[in-house]
Amino acid sequence: LAKRSCAVMLLDLDRFKEVNDTLGHPAGDELLRQVAERIGRVAEKGWEVGRLGGDEFQLLLPDLDDRGRLGDLAKKIISIISQPYSIGDSRCIIGASIGVAVAPYDGIEPAEIVGAADLALYAAKAGGRGQFRFYSAELQEQEERRRKLEVDLREALSRDQMRLVYQPIIETETNKVVAMEAQLRWEHPD
């Protein structure tokens, strides 16, 4: 990946678990087969498409770094995956979220590019699903802040940074306390 441009798309199916839960795993397997077939219809010569596991797919697009074209492709994939499926006697509708990263701009090593695409996928899903996102340095900064916050929160109890307080809820017309609210406040040094 380091010597030429290459895009990586990570695709995660939205609402796939519901299909497995309601129609069973054989139906889920058939749905995955149909999804792979639809992605294959969009794929151009030289592209690599594979299932990573569960309901996640990866597309490796060599010599492609045009964000406009990548955005159009992501929209097209989301659109074709979102069309109804026939599985046995049932019809089901799922969606897809896509994260996109481009080498060498978003990283050089394969693990860096896939990690960047994964962060973009996470942002796409957090944005409401059925969307795509490109990797950006801002996503990396947000992830680092989230991880630091998670570590700090895990250590908050042992560092005696949590305080339990009670706050009265007062009825304004009678000026009487009608309830109490318990709050756990985190007194973080920063």
Coordinates of C-alpha atoms in Angstrom, one line a residue:
L1 CA 0.0 0.0 0.0
A2 CA 2.9 2.4 0.7
K3 CA 4.0 2.9 -2.9
R4 CA 0.7 3.7 -4.5
S5 CA -2.7 5.0 -3.7
C6 CA -5.3 2.6 -2.5
A7 CA -8.7 3.0 -0.9
V8 CA -10.1 0.7 1.7
M9 CA -13.8 0.6 2.4
L10 CA -15.1 -1.2 5.5
L11 CA -18.8 -2.0 5.2
D12 CA -21.0 -3.1 8.1
L13 CA -24.6 -4.2 7.6
D14 CA -27.3 -2.4 9.6
R15 CA -30.1 -4.5 11.1
F16 CA -28.5 -7.8 10.1
K17 CA -28.8 -9.1 13.7
E18 CA -32.6 -8.7 13.5
V19 CA -32.7 -11.0 10.4
N20 CA -30.6 -13.6 12.3
D21 CA -32.8 -13.3 15.4
T22 CA -36.2 -13.4 13.6
L23 CA -35.5 -15.7 10.6
G24 CA -32.7 -17.8 11.9
H25 CA -29.0 -18.2 11.0
P26 CA -29.6 -20.1 7.7
A27 CA -31.6 -17.0 6.5
G28 CA -28.8 -14.8 7.8
D29 CA -26.3 -16.9 5.8
E30 CA -28.4 -16.5 2.6
L31 CA -28.7 -12.8 3.2
L32 CA -24.9 -12.5 3.4
R33 CA -24.5 -14.5 0.2
Q34 CA -26.9 -12.1 -1.6
V35 CA -25.1 -9.0 -0.1
A36 CA -21.8 -10.3 -1.4
E37 CA -23.4 -10.9 -4.8
R38 CA -24.6 -7.3 -4.9
I39 CA -21.3 -5.9 -3.9
G40 CA -19.6 -8.1 -6.6
R41 CA -21.8 -6.5 -9.2
V42 CA -20.4 -3.1 -8.4
A43 CA -16.8 -4.2 -8.1
E44 CA -14.4 -3.4 -10.9
K45 CA -11.6 -5.5 -12.2
G46 CA -8.6 -5.5 -9.8
W47 CA -10.7 -4.7 -6.7
E48 CA -10.7 -7.2 -3.9
V49 CA -13.9 -7.8 -2.0
G50 CA -14.1 -10.0 1.1
R51 CA -16.1 -10.8 4.1
L52 CA -14.2 -10.1 7.3
G53 CA -16.6 -12.0 9.5
G54 CA -20.0 -11.5 11.0
D55 CA -21.7 -8.9 8.9
E56 CA -18.6 -6.9 7.9
F57 CA -17.1 -6.7 4.5
Q58 CA -13.9 -5.1 3.2
L59 CA -13.2 -3.6 -0.3
L60 CA -9.6 -3.0 -1.4
L61 CA -9.6 -0.5 -4.3
P62 CA -6.1 -0.2 -5.8
D63 CA -5.1 3.1 -7.6
L64 CA -8.2 4.8 -6.4
D65 CA -7.9 8.0 -4.3
D66 CA -10.5 10.3 -5.8
R67 CA -12.8 11.2 -2.9
G68 CA -15.6 12.2 -5.2
R69 CA -15.6 8.9 -7.0
L70 CA -15.2 7.0 -3.7
G71 CA -18.2 8.9 -2.2
D72 CA -20.3 8.1 -5.2
L73 CA -19.3 4.5 -5.0
A74 CA -20.1 4.4 -1.2
K75 CA -23.6 5.9 -1.9
K76 CA -24.2 3.3 -4.7
I77 CA -23.2 0.4 -2.5
I78 CA -25.4 1.7 0.4
S79 CA -28.3 2.0 -2.1
I80 CA -28.0 -1.4 -3.6
I81 CA -27.6 -3.1 -0.2
S82 CA -30.7 -1.2 1.1
Q83 CA -33.0 -2.7 -1.6
P84 CA -35.3 -5.5 -0.3
Y85 CA -34.1 -9.1 -0.2
S86 CA -36.2 -12.3 -0.7
I87 CA -35.2 -15.1 1.6
G88 CA -37.4 -18.1 1.4
D89 CA -41.0 -16.8 1.9
S90 CA -39.8 -13.7 3.7
R91 CA -38.7 -10.2 2.5
C92 CA -36.2 -8.3 4.6
I93 CA -34.6 -4.9 4.4
I94 CA -31.3 -4.1 5.8
G95 CA -28.9 -1.2 5.3
A96 CA -25.2 -0.5 5.3
S97 CA -22.7 1.9 6.8
I98 CA -19.3 2.4 5.2
G99 CA -16.0 3.8 6.4
V100 CA -13.4 4.9 3.9
A101 CA -9.6 5.5 4.2
V102 CA -7.1 6.3 1.4
A103 CA -3.4 5.4 1.4
P104 CA -1.0 7.0 1.5
Y105 CA -2.9 10.0 2.9
D106 CA -4.5 8.2 5.9
G107 CA -1.6 5.9 6.6
I108 CA 1.0 3.8 5.0
E109 CA 1.0 0.4 6.6
P110 CA -2.0 -1.9 5.9
A111 CA -3.0 -2.0 9.6
E112 CA -3.0 1.9 9.7
I113 CA -5.3 2.1 6.7
V114 CA -7.7 -0.5 8.0
G115 CA -7.7 1.1 11.4
A116 CA -8.5 4.5 9.8
A117 CA -11.3 2.9 7.7
D118 CA -12.6 1.3 11.0
L119 CA -12.7 4.7 12.7
A120 CA -14.6 6.2 9.8
L121 CA -17.0 3.2 9.9
Y122 CA -17.6 3.8 13.6
A123 CA -18.3 7.5 12.8
A124 CA -20.7 6.5 10.0
K125 CA -22.7 4.2 12.4
A126 CA -22.7 6.8 15.1
G127 CA -24.1 9.4 12.6
G128 CA -27.2 7.4 12.2
R129 CA -26.4 4.4 10.0
G130 CA -27.0 4.1 6.3
Q131 CA -24.2 6.6 5.8
F132 CA -20.5 6.7 4.8
R133 CA -17.7 8.7 6.3
F134 CA -14.1 9.3 5.2
Y135 CA -11.3 9.0 7.8
S136 CA -10.0 12.3 9.1
A137 CA -7.4 13.3 11.7
E138 CA -10.3 14.7 13.8
L139 CA -11.8 11.2 14.1
Q140 CA -8.4 10.0 15.4
E141 CA -8.3 12.8 18.0
Q142 CA -11.9 12.0 19.1
E143 CA -11.0 8.4 19.5
E144 CA -7.9 9.2 21.6
R145 CA -10.0 11.5 23.8
R146 CA -12.7 8.8 24.2
R147 CA -10.0 6.2 25.2
K148 CA -8.4 8.6 27.7
L149 CA -11.8 9.4 29.2
E150 CA -12.6 5.7 29.5
V151 CA -9.3 5.0 31.2
D152 CA -9.7 8.0 33.6
L153 CA -13.3 6.9 34.4
R154 CA -12.1 3.4 35.3
E155 CA -9.6 4.9 37.7
A156 CA -11.9 7.5 39.2
L157 CA -13.2 5.3 42.0
S158 CA -9.7 4.3 43.2
R159 CA -8.6 7.9 43.0
D160 CA -11.5 9.0 45.1
Q161 CA -12.8 11.4 42.4
M162 CA -16.5 10.4 42.7
R163 CA -18.8 12.3 45.1
L164 CA -22.4 11.3 45.9
V165 CA -24.7 14.3 46.4
Y166 CA -28.4 14.7 47.0
Q167 CA -30.3 17.5 45.4
P168 CA -33.7 18.4 46.6
I169 CA -36.5 18.9 44.1
I170 CA -38.7 21.7 45.3
E171 CA -42.3 22.4 44.3
T172 CA -42.2 26.1 43.4
E173 CA -45.8 26.9 44.4
T174 CA -45.5 25.5 48.0
N175 CA -41.7 25.8 48.4
K176 CA -41.7 22.2 49.8
V177 CA -39.3 19.4 49.0
V178 CA -41.2 16.8 47.0
A179 CA -38.3 14.5 46.1
M180 CA -34.6 14.0 46.2
E181 CA -32.3 13.4 43.3
A182 CA -29.1 11.4 43.8
Q183 CA -26.2 12.5 41.7
L184 CA -22.8 11.0 41.3
R185 CA -20.4 13.7 40.4
W186 CA -17.0 13.1 38.9
E187 CA -14.4 15.6 40.2
H188 CA -11.8 15.1 37.5
P189 CA -8.6 17.1 37.9
D190 CA -8.8 18.4 34.4

